[in-house]
mmCIF file with all atom_site columns, C-alpha atoms in Angstrom:
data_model
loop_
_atom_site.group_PDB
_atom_site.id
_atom_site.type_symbol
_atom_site.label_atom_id
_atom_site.label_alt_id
_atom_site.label_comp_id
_atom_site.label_asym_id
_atom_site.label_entity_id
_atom_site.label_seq_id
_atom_site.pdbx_PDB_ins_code
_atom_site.Cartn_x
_atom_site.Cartn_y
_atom_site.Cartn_z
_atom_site.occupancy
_atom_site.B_iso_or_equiv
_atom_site.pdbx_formal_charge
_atom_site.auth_seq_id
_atom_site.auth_comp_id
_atom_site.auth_asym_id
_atom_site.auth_atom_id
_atom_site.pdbx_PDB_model_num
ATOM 1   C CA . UNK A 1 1   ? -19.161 -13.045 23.867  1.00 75.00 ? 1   UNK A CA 1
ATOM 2   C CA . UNK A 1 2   ? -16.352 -10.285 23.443  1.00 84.00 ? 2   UNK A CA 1
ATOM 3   C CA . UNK A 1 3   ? -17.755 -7.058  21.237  1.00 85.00 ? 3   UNK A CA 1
ATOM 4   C CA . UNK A 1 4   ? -16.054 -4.238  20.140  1.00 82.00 ? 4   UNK A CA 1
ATOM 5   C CA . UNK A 1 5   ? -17.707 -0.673  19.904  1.00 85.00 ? 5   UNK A CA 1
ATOM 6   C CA . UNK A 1 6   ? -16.337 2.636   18.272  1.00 83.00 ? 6   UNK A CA 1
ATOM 7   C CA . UNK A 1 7   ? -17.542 5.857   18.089  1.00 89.00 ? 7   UNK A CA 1
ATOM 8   C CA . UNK A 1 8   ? -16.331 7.191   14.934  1.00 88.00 ? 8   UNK A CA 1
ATOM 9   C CA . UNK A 1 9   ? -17.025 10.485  15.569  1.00 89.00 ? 9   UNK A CA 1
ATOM 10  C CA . UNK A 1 10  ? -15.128 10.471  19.038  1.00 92.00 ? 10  UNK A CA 1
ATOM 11  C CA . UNK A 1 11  ? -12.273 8.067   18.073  1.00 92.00 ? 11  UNK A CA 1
ATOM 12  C CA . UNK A 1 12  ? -9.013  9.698   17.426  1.00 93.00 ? 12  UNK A CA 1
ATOM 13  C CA . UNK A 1 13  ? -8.009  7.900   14.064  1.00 94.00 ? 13  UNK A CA 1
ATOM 14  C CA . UNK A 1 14  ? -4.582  7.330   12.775  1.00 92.00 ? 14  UNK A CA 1
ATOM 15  C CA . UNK A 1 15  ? -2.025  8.407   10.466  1.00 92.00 ? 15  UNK A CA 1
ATOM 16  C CA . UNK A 1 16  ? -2.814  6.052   6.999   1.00 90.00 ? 16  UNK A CA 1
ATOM 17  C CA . UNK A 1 17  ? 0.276   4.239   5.627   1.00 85.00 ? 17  UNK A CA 1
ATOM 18  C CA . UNK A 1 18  ? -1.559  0.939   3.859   1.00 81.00 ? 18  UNK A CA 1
ATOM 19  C CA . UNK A 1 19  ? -0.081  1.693   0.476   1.00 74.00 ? 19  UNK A CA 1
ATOM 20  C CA . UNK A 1 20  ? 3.271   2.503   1.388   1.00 77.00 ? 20  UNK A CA 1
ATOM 21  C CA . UNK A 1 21  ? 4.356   6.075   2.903   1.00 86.00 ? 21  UNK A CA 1
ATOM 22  C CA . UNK A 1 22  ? 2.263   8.090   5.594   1.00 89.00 ? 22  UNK A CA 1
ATOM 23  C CA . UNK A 1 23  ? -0.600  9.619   3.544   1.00 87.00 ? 23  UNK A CA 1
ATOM 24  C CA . UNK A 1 24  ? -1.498  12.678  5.685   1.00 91.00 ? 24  UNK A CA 1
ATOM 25  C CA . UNK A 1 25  ? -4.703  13.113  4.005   1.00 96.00 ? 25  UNK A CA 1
ATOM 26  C CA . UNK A 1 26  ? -5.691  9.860   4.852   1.00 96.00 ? 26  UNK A CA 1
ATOM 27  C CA . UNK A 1 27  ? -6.742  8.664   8.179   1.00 96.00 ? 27  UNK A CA 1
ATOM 28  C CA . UNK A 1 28  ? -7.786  5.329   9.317   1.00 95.00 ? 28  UNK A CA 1
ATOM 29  C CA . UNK A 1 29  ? -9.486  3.653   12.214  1.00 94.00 ? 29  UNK A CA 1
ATOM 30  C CA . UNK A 1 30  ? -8.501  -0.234  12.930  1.00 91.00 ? 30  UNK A CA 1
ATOM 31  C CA . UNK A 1 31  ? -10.979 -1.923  13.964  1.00 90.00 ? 31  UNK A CA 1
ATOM 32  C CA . UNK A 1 32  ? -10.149 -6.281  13.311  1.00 90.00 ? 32  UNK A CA 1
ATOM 33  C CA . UNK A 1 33  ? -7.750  -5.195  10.818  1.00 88.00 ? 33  UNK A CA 1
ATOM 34  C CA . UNK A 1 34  ? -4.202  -7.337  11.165  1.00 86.00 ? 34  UNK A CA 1
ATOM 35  C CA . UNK A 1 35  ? -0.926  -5.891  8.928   1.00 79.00 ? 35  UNK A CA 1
ATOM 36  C CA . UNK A 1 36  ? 0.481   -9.572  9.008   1.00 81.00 ? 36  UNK A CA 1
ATOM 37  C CA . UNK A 1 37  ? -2.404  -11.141 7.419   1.00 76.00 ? 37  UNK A CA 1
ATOM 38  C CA . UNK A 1 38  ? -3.832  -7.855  5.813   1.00 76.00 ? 38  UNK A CA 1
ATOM 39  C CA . UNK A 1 39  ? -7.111  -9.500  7.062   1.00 78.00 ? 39  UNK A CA 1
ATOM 40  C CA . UNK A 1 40  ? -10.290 -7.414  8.857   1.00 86.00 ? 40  UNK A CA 1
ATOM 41  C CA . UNK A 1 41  ? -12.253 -4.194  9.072   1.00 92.00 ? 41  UNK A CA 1
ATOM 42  C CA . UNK A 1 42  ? -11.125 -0.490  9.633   1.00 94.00 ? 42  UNK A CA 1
ATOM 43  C CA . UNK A 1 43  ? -12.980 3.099   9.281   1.00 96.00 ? 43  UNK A CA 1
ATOM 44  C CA . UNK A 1 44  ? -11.094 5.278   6.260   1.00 96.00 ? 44  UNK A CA 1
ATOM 45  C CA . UNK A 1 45  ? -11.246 9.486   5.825   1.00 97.00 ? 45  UNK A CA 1
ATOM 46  C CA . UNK A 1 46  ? -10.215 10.837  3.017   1.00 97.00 ? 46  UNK A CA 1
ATOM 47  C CA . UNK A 1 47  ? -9.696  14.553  3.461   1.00 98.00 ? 47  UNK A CA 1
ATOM 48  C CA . UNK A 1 48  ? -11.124 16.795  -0.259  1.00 98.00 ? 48  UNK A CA 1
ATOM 49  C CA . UNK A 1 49  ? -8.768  15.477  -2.711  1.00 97.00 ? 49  UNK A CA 1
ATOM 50  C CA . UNK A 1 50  ? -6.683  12.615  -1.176  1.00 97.00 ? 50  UNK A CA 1
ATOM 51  C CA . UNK A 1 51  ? -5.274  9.735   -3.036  1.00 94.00 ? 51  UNK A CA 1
ATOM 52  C CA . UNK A 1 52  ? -5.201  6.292   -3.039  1.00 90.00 ? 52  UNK A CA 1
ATOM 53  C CA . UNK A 1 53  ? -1.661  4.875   -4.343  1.00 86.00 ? 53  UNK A CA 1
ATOM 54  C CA . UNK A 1 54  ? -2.759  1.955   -7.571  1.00 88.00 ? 54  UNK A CA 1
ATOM 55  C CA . UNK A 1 55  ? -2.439  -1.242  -5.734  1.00 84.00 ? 55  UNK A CA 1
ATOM 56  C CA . UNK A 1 56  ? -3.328  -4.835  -5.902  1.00 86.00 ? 56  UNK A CA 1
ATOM 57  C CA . UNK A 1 57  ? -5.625  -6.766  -3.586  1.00 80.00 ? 57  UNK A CA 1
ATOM 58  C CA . UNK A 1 58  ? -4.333  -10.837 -2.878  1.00 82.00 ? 58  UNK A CA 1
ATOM 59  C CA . UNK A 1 59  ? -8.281  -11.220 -1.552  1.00 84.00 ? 59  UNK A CA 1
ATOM 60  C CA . UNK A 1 60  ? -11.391 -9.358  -1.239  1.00 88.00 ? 60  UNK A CA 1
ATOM 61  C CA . UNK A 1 61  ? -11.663 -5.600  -0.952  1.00 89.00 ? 61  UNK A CA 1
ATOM 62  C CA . UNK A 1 62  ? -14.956 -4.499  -0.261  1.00 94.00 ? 62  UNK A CA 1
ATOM 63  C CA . UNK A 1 63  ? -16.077 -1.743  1.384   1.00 96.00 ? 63  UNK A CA 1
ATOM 64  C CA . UNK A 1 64  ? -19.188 1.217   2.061   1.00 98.00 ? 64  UNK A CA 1
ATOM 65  C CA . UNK A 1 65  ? -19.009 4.351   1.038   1.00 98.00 ? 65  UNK A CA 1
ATOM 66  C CA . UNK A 1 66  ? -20.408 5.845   4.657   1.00 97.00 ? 66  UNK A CA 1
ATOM 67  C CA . UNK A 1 67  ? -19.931 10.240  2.888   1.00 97.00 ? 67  UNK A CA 1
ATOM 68  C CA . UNK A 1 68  ? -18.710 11.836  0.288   1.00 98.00 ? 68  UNK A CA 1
ATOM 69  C CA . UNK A 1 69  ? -17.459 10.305  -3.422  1.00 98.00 ? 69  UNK A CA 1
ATOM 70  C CA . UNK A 1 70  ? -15.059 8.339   -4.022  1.00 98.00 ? 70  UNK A CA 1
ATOM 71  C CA . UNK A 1 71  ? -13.806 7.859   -8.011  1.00 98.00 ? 71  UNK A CA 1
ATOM 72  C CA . UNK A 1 72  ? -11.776 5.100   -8.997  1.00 95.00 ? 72  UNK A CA 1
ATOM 73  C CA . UNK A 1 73  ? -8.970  5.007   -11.166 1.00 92.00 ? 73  UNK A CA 1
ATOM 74  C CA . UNK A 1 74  ? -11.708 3.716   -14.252 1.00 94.00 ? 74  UNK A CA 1
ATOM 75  C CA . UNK A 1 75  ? -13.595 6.468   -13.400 1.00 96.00 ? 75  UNK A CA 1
ATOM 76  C CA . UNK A 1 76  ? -16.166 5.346   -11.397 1.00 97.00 ? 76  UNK A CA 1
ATOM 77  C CA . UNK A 1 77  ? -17.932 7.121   -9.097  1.00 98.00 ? 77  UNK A CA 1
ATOM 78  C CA . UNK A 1 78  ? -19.215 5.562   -6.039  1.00 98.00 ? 78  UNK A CA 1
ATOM 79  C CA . UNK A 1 79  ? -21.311 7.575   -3.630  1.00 98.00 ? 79  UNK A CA 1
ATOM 80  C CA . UNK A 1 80  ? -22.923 7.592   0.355   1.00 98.00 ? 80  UNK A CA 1
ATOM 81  C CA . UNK A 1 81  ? -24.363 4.169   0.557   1.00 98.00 ? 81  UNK A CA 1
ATOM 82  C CA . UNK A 1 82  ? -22.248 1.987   -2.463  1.00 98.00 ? 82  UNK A CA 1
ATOM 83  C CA . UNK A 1 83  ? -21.276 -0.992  -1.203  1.00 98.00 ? 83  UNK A CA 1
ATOM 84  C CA . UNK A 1 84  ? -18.216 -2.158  -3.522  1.00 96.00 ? 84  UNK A CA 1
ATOM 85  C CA . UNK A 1 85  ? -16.350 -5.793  -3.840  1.00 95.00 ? 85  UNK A CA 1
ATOM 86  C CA . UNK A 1 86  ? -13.159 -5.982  -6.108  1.00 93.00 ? 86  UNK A CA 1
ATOM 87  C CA . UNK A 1 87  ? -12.180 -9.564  -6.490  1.00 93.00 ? 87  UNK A CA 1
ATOM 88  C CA . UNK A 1 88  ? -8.833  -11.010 -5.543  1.00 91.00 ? 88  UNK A CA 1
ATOM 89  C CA . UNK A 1 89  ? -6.078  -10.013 -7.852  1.00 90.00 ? 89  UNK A CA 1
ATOM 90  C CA . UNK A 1 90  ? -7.739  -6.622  -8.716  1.00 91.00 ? 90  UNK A CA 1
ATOM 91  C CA . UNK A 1 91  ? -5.468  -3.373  -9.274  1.00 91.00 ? 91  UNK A CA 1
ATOM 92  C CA . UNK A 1 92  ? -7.154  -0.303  -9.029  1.00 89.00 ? 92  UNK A CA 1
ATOM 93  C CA . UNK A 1 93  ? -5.933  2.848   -7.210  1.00 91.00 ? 93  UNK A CA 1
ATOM 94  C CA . UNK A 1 94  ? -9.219  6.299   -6.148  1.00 95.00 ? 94  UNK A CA 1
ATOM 95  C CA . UNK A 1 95  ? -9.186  9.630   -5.335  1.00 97.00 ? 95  UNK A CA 1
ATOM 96  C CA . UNK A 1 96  ? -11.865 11.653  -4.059  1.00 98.00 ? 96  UNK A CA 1
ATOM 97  C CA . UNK A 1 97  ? -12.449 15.812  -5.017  1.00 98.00 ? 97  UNK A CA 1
ATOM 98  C CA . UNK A 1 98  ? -14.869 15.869  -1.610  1.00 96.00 ? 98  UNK A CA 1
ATOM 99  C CA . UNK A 1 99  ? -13.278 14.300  0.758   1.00 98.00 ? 99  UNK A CA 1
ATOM 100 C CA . UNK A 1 100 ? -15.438 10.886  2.055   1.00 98.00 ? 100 UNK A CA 1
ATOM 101 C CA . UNK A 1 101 ? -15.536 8.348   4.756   1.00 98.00 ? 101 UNK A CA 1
ATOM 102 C CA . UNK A 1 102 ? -15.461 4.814   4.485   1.00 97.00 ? 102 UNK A CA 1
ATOM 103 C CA . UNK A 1 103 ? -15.699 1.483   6.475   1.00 97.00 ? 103 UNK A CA 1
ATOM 104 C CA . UNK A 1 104 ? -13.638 -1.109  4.344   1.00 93.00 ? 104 UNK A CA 1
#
């Protein structure tokens, strides 16, 4: 059996450039994620204030909201310990005024 263990706290993460452009208040962890299949799990910060460019999932999104708030573009607040699953073909885009971490 092959595992994989992070410390999130001691793992440098990386510059965040999902959506498009380098988001500098954004940074990501990759943990199973895969850009060619756009398939698997990573660790997202969102520094007070960041942005998440409106995009549009082809499957699942679902993530955990680990600290912090996150508000989507409808307005809804999700907080430490949501658990959120937009369907495939869902178009959304969040922002957050605290800053929060999340594992998607």
């Amino acid at each position: 059996m092959t595992q994989k263990v992070l410390s999130v706290a001691r793992t440098p993460m990386q510059a965040y450039d999902l959506e498009g452009p380098v988001q500098p208040e954004i940074s990501w962890l990759p943990i199973s994620f895969r850009r060619d299949s756009g398939v698997g799990s990573y660790v997202m910060r969102m520094q007070p204030g960041a942005t998440v460019f409106e995009h549009t999932h082809p499957g699942y999104e679902e993530f955990v909201i680990l600290e912090g708030e996150l508000i989507d573009s409808d307005g809804t607040i999700y907080r430490a310990g949501d658990f959120v699953s937009f369907e495939p073909g869902s178009r959304h885009g969040s922002h957050t005024k605290t800053g929060c971490l999340l594992a998607v």
